[in-house]
mmCIF file of C-alpha atoms in Angstrom:
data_model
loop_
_atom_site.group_PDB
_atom_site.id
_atom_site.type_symbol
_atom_site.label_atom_id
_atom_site.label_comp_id
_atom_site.label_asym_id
_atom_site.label_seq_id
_atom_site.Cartn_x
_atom_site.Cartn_y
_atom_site.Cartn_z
ATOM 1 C CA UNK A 1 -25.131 4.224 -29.670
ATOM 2 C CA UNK A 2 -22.695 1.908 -27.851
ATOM 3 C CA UNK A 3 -20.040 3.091 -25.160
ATOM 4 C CA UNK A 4 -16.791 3.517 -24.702
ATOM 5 C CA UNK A 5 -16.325 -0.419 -23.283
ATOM 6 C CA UNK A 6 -18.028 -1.662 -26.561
ATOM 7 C CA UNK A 7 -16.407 0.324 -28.938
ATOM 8 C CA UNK A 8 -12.986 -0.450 -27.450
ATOM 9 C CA UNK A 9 -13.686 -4.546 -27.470
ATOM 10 C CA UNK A 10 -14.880 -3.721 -31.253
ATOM 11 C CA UNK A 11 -11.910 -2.023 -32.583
ATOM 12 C CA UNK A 12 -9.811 -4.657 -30.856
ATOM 13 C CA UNK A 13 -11.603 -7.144 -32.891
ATOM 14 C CA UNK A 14 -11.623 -4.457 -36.184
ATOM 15 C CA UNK A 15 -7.852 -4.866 -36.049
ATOM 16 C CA UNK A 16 -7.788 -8.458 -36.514
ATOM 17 C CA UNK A 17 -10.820 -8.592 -39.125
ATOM 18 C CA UNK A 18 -8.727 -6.191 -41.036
ATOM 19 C CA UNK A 19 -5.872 -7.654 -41.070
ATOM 20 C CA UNK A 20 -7.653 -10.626 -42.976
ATOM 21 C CA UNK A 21 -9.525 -8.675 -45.333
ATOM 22 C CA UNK A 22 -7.382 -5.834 -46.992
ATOM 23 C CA UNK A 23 -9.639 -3.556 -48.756
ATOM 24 C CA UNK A 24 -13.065 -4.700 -47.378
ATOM 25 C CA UNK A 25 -15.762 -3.002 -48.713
ATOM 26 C CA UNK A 26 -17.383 -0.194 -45.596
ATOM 27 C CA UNK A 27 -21.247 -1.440 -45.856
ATOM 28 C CA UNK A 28 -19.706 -5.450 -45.412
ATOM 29 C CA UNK A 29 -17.706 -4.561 -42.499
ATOM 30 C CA UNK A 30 -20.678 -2.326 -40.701
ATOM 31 C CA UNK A 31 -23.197 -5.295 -41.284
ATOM 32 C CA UNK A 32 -20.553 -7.878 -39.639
ATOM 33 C CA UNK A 33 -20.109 -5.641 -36.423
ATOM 34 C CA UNK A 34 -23.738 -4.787 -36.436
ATOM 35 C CA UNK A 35 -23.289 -1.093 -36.746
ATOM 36 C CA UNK A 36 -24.347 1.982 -38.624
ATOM 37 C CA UNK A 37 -21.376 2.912 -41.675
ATOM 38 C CA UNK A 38 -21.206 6.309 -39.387
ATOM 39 C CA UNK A 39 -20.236 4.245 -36.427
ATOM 40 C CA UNK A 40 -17.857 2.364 -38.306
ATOM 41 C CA UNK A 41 -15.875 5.170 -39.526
ATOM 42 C CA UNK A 42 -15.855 7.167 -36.370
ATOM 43 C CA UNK A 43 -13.618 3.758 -35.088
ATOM 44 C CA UNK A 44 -11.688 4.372 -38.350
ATOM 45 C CA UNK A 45 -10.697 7.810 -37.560
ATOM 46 C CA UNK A 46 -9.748 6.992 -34.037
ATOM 47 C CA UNK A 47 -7.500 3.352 -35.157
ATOM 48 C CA UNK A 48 -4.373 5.347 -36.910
ATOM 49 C CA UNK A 49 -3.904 7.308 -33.380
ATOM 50 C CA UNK A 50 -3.416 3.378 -31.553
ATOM 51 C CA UNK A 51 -0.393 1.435 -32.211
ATOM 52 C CA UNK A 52 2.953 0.072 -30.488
ATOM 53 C CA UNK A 53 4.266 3.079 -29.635
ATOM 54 C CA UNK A 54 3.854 7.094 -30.387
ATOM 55 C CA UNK A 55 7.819 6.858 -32.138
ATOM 56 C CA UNK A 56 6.560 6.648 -35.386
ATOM 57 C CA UNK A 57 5.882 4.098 -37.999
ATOM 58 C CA UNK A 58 4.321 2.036 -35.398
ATOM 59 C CA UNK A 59 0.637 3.545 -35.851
ATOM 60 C CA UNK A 60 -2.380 1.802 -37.801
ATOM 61 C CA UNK A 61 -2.036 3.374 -41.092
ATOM 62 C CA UNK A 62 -5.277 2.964 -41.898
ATOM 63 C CA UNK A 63 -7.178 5.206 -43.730
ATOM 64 C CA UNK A 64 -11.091 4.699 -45.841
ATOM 65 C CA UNK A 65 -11.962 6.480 -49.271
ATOM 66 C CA UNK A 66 -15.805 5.890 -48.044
ATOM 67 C CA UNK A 67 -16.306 2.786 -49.719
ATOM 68 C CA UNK A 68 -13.479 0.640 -48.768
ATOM 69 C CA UNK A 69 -10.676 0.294 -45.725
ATOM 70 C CA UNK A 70 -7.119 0.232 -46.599
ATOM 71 C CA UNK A 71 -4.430 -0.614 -44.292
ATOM 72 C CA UNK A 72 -1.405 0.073 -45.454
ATOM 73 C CA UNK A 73 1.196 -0.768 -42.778
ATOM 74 C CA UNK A 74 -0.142 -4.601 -41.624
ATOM 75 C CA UNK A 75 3.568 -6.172 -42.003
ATOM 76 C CA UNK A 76 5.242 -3.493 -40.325
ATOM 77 C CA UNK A 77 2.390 -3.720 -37.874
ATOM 78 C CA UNK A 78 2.708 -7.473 -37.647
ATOM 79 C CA UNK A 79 6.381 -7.704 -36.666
ATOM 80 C CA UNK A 80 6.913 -9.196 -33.415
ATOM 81 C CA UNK A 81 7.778 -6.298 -30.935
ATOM 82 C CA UNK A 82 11.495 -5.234 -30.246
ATOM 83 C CA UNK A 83 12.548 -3.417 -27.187
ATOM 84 C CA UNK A 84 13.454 0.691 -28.195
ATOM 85 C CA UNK A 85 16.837 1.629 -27.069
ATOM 86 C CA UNK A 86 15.502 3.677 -24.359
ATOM 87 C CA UNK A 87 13.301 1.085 -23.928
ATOM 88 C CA UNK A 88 16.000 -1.329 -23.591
ATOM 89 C CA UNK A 89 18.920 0.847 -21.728
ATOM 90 C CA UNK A 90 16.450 1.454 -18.749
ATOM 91 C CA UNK A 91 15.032 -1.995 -18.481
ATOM 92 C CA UNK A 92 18.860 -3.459 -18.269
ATOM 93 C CA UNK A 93 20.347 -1.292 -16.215
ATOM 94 C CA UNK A 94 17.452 -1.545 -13.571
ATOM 95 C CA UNK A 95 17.702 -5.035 -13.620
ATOM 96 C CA UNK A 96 22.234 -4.982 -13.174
ATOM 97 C CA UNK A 97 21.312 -2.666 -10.809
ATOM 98 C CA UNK A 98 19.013 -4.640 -8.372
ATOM 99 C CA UNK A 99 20.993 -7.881 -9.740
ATOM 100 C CA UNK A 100 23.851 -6.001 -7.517
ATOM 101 C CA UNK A 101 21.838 -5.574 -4.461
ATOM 102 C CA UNK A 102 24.225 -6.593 -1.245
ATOM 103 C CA UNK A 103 21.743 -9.035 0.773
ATOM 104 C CA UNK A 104 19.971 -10.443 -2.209
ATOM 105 C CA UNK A 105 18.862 -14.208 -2.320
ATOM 106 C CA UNK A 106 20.983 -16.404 -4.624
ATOM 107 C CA UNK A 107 18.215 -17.897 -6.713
ATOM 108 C CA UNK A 108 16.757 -13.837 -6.976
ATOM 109 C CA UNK A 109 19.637 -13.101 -8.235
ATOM 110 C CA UNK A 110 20.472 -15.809 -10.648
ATOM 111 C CA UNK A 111 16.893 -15.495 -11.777
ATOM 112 C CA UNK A 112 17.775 -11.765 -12.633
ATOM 113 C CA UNK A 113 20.657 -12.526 -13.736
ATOM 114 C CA UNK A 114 18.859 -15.115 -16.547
ATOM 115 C CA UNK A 115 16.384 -12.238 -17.522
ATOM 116 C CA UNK A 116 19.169 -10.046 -18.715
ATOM 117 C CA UNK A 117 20.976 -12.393 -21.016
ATOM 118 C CA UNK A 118 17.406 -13.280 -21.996
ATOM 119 C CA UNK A 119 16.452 -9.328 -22.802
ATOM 120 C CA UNK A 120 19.871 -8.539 -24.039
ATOM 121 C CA UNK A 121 19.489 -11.414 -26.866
ATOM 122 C CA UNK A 122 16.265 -9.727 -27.572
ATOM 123 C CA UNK A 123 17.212 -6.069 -27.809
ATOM 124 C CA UNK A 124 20.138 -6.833 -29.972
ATOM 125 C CA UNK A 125 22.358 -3.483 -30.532
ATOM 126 C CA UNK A 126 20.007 -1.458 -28.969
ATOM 127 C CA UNK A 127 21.247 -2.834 -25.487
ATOM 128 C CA UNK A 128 24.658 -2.003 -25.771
ATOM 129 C CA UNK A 129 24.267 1.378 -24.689
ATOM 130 C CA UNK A 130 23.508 -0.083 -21.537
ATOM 131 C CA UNK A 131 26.733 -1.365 -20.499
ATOM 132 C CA UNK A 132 27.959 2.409 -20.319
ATOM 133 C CA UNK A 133 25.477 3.135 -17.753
ATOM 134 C CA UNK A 134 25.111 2.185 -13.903
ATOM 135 C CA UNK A 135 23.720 2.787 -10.813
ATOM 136 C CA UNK A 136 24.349 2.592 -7.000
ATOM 137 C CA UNK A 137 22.014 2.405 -4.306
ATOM 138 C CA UNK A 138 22.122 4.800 -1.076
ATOM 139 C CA UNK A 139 21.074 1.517 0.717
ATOM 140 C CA UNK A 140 23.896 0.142 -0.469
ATOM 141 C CA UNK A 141 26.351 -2.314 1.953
ATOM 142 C CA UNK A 142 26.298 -4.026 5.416
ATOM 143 C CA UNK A 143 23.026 -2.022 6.475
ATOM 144 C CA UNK A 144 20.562 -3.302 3.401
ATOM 145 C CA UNK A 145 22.171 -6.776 3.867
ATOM 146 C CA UNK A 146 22.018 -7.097 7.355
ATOM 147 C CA UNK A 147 18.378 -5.816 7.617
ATOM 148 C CA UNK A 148 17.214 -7.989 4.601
ATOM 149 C CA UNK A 149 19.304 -11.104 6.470
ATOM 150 C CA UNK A 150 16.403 -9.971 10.121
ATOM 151 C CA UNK A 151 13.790 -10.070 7.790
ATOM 152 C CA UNK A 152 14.524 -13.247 6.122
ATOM 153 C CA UNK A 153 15.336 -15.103 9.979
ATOM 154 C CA UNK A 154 12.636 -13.238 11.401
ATOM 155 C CA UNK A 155 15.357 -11.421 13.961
ATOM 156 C CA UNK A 156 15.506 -8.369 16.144
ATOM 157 C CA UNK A 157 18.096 -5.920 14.902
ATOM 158 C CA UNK A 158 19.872 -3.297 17.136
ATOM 159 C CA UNK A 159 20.465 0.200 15.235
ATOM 160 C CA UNK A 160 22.611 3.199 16.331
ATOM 161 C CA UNK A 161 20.455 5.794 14.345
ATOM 162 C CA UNK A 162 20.837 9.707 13.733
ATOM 163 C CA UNK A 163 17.385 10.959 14.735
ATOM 164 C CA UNK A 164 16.927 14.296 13.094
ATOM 165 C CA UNK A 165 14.235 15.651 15.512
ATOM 166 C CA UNK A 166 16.861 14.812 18.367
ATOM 167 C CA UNK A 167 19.519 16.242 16.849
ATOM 168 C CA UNK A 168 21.602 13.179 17.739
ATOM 169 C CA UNK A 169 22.573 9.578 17.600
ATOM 170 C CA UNK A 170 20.059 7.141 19.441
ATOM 171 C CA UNK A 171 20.325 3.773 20.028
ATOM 172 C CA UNK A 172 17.419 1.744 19.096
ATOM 173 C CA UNK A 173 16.133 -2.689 18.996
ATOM 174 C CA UNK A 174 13.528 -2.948 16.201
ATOM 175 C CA UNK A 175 11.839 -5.488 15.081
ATOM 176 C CA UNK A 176 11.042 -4.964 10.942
ATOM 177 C CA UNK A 177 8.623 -5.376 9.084
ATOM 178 C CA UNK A 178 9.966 -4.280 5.674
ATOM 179 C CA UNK A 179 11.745 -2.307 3.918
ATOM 180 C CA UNK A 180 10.511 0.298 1.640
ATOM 181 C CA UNK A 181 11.338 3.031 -1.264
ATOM 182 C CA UNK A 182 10.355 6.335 -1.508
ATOM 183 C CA UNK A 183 13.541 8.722 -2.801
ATOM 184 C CA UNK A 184 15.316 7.029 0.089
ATOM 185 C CA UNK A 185 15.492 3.245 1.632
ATOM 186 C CA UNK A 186 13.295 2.963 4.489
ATOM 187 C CA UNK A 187 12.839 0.116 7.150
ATOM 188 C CA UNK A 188 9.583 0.065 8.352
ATOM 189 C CA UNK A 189 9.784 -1.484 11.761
ATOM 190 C CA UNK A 190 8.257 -1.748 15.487
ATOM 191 C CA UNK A 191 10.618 0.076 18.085
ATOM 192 C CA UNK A 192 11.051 -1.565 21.018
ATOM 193 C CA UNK A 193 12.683 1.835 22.184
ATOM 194 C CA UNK A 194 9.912 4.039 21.677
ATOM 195 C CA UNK A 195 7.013 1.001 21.621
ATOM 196 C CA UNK A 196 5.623 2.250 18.175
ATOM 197 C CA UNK A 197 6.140 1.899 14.719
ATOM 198 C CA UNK A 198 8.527 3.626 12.806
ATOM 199 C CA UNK A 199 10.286 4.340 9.487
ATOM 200 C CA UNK A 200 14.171 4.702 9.475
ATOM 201 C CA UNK A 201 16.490 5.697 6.598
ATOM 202 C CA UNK A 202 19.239 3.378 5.855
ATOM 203 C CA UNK A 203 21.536 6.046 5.155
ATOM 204 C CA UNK A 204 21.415 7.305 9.072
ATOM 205 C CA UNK A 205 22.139 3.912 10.183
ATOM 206 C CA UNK A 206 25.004 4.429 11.722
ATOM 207 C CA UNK A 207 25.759 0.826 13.181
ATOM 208 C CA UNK A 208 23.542 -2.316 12.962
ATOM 209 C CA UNK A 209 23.716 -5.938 14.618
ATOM 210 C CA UNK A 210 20.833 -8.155 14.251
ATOM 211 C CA UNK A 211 20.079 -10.074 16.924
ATOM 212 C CA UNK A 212 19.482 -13.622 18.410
ATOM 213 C CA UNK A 213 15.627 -12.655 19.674
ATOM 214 C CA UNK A 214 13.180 -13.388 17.279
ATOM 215 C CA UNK A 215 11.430 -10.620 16.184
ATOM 216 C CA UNK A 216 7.753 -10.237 17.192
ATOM 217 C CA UNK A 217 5.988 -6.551 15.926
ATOM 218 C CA UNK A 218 2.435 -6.289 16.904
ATOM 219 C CA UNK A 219 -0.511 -7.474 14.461
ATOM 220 C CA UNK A 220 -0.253 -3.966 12.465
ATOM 221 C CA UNK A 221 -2.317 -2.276 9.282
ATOM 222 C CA UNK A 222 -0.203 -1.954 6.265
ATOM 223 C CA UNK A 223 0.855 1.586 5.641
ATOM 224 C CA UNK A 224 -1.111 3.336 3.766
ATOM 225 C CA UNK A 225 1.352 4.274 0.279
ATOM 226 C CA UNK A 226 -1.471 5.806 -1.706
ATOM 227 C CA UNK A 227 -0.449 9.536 -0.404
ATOM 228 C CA UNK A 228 3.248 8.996 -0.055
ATOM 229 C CA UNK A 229 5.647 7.458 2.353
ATOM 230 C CA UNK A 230 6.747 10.229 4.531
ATOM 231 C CA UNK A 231 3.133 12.080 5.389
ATOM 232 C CA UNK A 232 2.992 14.315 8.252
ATOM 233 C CA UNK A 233 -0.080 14.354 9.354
ATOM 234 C CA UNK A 234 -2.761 17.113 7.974
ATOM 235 C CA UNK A 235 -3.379 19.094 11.699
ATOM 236 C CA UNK A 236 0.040 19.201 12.672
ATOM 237 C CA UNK A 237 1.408 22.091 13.179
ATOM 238 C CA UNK A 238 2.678 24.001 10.416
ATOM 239 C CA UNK A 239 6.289 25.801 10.745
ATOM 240 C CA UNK A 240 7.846 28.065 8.565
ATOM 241 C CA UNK A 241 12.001 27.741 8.257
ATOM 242 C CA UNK A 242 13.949 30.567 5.791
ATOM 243 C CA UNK A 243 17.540 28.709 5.118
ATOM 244 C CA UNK A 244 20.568 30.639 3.003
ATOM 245 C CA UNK A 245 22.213 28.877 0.354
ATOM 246 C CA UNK A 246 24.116 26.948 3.228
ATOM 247 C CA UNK A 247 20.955 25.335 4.277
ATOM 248 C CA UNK A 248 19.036 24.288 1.418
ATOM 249 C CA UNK A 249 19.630 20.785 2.367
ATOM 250 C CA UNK A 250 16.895 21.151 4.680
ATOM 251 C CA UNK A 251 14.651 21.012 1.585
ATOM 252 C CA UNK A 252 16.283 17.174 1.192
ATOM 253 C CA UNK A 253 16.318 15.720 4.478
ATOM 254 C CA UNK A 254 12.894 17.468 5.873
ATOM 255 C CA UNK A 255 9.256 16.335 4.154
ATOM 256 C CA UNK A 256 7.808 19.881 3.463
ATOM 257 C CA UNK A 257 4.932 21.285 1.847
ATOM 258 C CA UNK A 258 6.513 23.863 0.018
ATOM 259 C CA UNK A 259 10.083 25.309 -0.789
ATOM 260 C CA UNK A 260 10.172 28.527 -2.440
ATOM 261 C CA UNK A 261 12.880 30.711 -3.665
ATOM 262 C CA UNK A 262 14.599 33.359 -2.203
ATOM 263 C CA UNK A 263 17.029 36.181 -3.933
ATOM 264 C CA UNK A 264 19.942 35.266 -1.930
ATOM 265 C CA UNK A 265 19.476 31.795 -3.425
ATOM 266 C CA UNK A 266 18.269 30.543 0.139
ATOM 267 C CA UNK A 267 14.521 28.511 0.799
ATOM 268 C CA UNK A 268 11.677 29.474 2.726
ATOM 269 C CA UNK A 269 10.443 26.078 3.594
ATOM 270 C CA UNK A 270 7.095 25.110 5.091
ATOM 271 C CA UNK A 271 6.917 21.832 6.622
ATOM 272 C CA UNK A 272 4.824 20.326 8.800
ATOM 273 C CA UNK A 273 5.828 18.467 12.501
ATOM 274 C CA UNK A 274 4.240 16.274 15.031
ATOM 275 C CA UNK A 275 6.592 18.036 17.681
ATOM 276 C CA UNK A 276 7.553 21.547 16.514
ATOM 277 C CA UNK A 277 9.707 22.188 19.336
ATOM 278 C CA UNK A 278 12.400 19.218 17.711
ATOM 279 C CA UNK A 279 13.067 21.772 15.331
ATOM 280 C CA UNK A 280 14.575 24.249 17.367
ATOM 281 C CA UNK A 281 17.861 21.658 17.409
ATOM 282 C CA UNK A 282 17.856 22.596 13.407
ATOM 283 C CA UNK A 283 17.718 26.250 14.304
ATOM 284 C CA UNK A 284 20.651 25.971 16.289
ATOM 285 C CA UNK A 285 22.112 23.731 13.568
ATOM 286 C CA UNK A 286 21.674 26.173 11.102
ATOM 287 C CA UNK A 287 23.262 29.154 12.526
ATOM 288 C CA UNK A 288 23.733 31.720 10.133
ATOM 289 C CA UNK A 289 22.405 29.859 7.443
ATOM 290 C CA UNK A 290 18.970 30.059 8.682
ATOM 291 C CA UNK A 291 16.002 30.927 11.317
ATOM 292 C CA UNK A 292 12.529 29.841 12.165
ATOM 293 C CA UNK A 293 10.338 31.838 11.115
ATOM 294 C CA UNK A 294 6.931 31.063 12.552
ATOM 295 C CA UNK A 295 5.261 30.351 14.916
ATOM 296 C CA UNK A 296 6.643 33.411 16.728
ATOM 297 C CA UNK A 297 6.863 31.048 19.652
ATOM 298 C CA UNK A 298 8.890 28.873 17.929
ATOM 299 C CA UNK A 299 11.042 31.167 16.664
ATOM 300 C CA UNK A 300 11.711 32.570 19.918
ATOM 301 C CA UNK A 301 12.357 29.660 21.485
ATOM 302 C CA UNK A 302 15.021 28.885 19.307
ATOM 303 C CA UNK A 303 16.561 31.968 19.688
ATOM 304 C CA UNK A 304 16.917 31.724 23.499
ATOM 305 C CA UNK A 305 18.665 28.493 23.016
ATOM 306 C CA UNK A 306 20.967 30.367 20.753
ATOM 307 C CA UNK A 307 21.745 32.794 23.437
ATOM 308 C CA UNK A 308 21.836 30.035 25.793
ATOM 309 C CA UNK A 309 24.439 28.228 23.508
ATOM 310 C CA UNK A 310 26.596 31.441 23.467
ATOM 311 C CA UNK A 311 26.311 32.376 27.079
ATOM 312 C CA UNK A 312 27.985 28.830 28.197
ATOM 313 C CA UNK A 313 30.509 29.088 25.056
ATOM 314 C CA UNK A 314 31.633 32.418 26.709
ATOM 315 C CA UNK A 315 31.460 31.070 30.191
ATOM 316 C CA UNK A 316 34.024 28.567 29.305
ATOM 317 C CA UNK A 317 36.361 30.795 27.779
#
């Protein structure tokens, strides 16, 4: 009996045999494969489920009386392909989209540019749904353009950045390495600030100038993408956050390993954090709309710098 790898490269090669020979006769066809008839028709049952798509009419319509193999849909079959409109509509408006990118070289653009007169010509009517249909970037302006202008010169940049675990705006010099997608725009780049690596979201860049130093990151691994981006890692600790409606955003900005539903239409939200006690700035953030949980340390930390918060509130009226 032959395996899976040799009775794929044989029904590739069935295809085109058939093709040629309409109506070939079962016992012929076995002997030129060198197989058993049994063999041969178990490939023939499996061929009408292959094709150029699952939309129908696109399938092998090929079928066997026992004695000979008809295939009854070889023109159809034969046509060259043509883009769907789905097919079509997502392909163009991915390409416009990226076409539109602030920062992006010329000749990438022009060459984009080319491929969608080039795939509108081919997708005929089916592409016009297309023009109804954009998209915009979060990464979009001065920030993208600027960091993909370092990265092209091989510069230092200078970021004013919200830092979520500080609960504030820091000021930062990177030098990047690249910039990456995951749900959000990321650079990946060496702080000079900090003296490690780190990813920041374009859309918390609050100011960026990129600067006459060259840039010069350490000799570094890439990241490894094969689990995700944003991976905290697997022994940190693990904190438990309940947010009201007013908070769910938490669920957005935060990487977390679960969010589950509450009645009032509020989260509980377990996340993970390298430095659990940057999360009592979100606590205080929160307010009302929610409270940490565990660990009971945690949680009562946070709710001594609550107290704390209100005591010098009262103190100043």
């Amino acid at each position: 009996m032959s395996n899976a790898i040799d009775q794929t490269r044989r029904m590739l090669s069935l295809v085109t045999y058939l093709r040629e020979r309409p109506g070939a006769e079962v016992a012929e066809v076995a002997r030129a494969f060198g197989i058993s008839e049994r063999e041969l028709i178990a490939d023939l049952n499996v061929l009408p489920m292959c094709g150029t798509s699952f939309r129908g009419g696109d399938l092998l319509d090929i079928d066997t009386d026992g004695e000979r193999i008809w295939w009854h849909n070889v023109d159809d079959v034969a046509q060259p392909l043509r883009l769907a409109a789905d097919e079509a509509t997502a392909l163009l408006v991915a390409a416009r989209a990226v076409a539109s990118l602030p920062g992006l070289r010329d000749r990438d653009r022009q060459a984009l540019t080319r491929a969608v007169v080039k795939i509108e010509n081919a997708a005929g009517e089916t592409a016009e749904g297309s023009a109804r249909v954009g998209v915009t970037f979060e990464a979009e302006g001065q920030v993208f353009a600027d960091i993909d202008r370092a990265l092209s010169e091989g510069r230092r940049i200078w970021l004013r950045y919200y830092s979520h675990g500080r609960g504030g705006m820091t000021e930062r010099e990177v030098d990047p390495i690249r910039l990456l997608t995951e749900g959000h725009t990321y650079l990946d780049g060496w702080c000079r600030t900090s003296e490690d690596r780190r990813l920041f979201r374009l859309d918390r860049v609050a100011e960026i100038k990129v600067l006459d130093e060259p840039a010069d990151p350490p000799r570094l691994e890439p990241r490894d993408l094969s689990q995700g981006l944003v991976n905290p890692a697997a022994d940190d600790p693990e904190v438990v956050v309940e947010v009201g409606p007013g908070g769910r955003w938490v669920a957005e900005y935060y990487t977390h390993d679960t969010a589950e539903e509450l009645p009032d239409g509020g989260l509980r939200i377990t996340l993970r954090s390298s430095d659990p006690s940057g999360l009592r700035t979100l606590a205080l953030r929160l307010g009302a709309d929610g409270r940490i949980v565990r660990p009971a340390p945690l949680a009562e930390q946070a709710r001594a710098a609550a107290r704390a918060a209100l005591a010098g509130y009262e103190a100043a009226e």
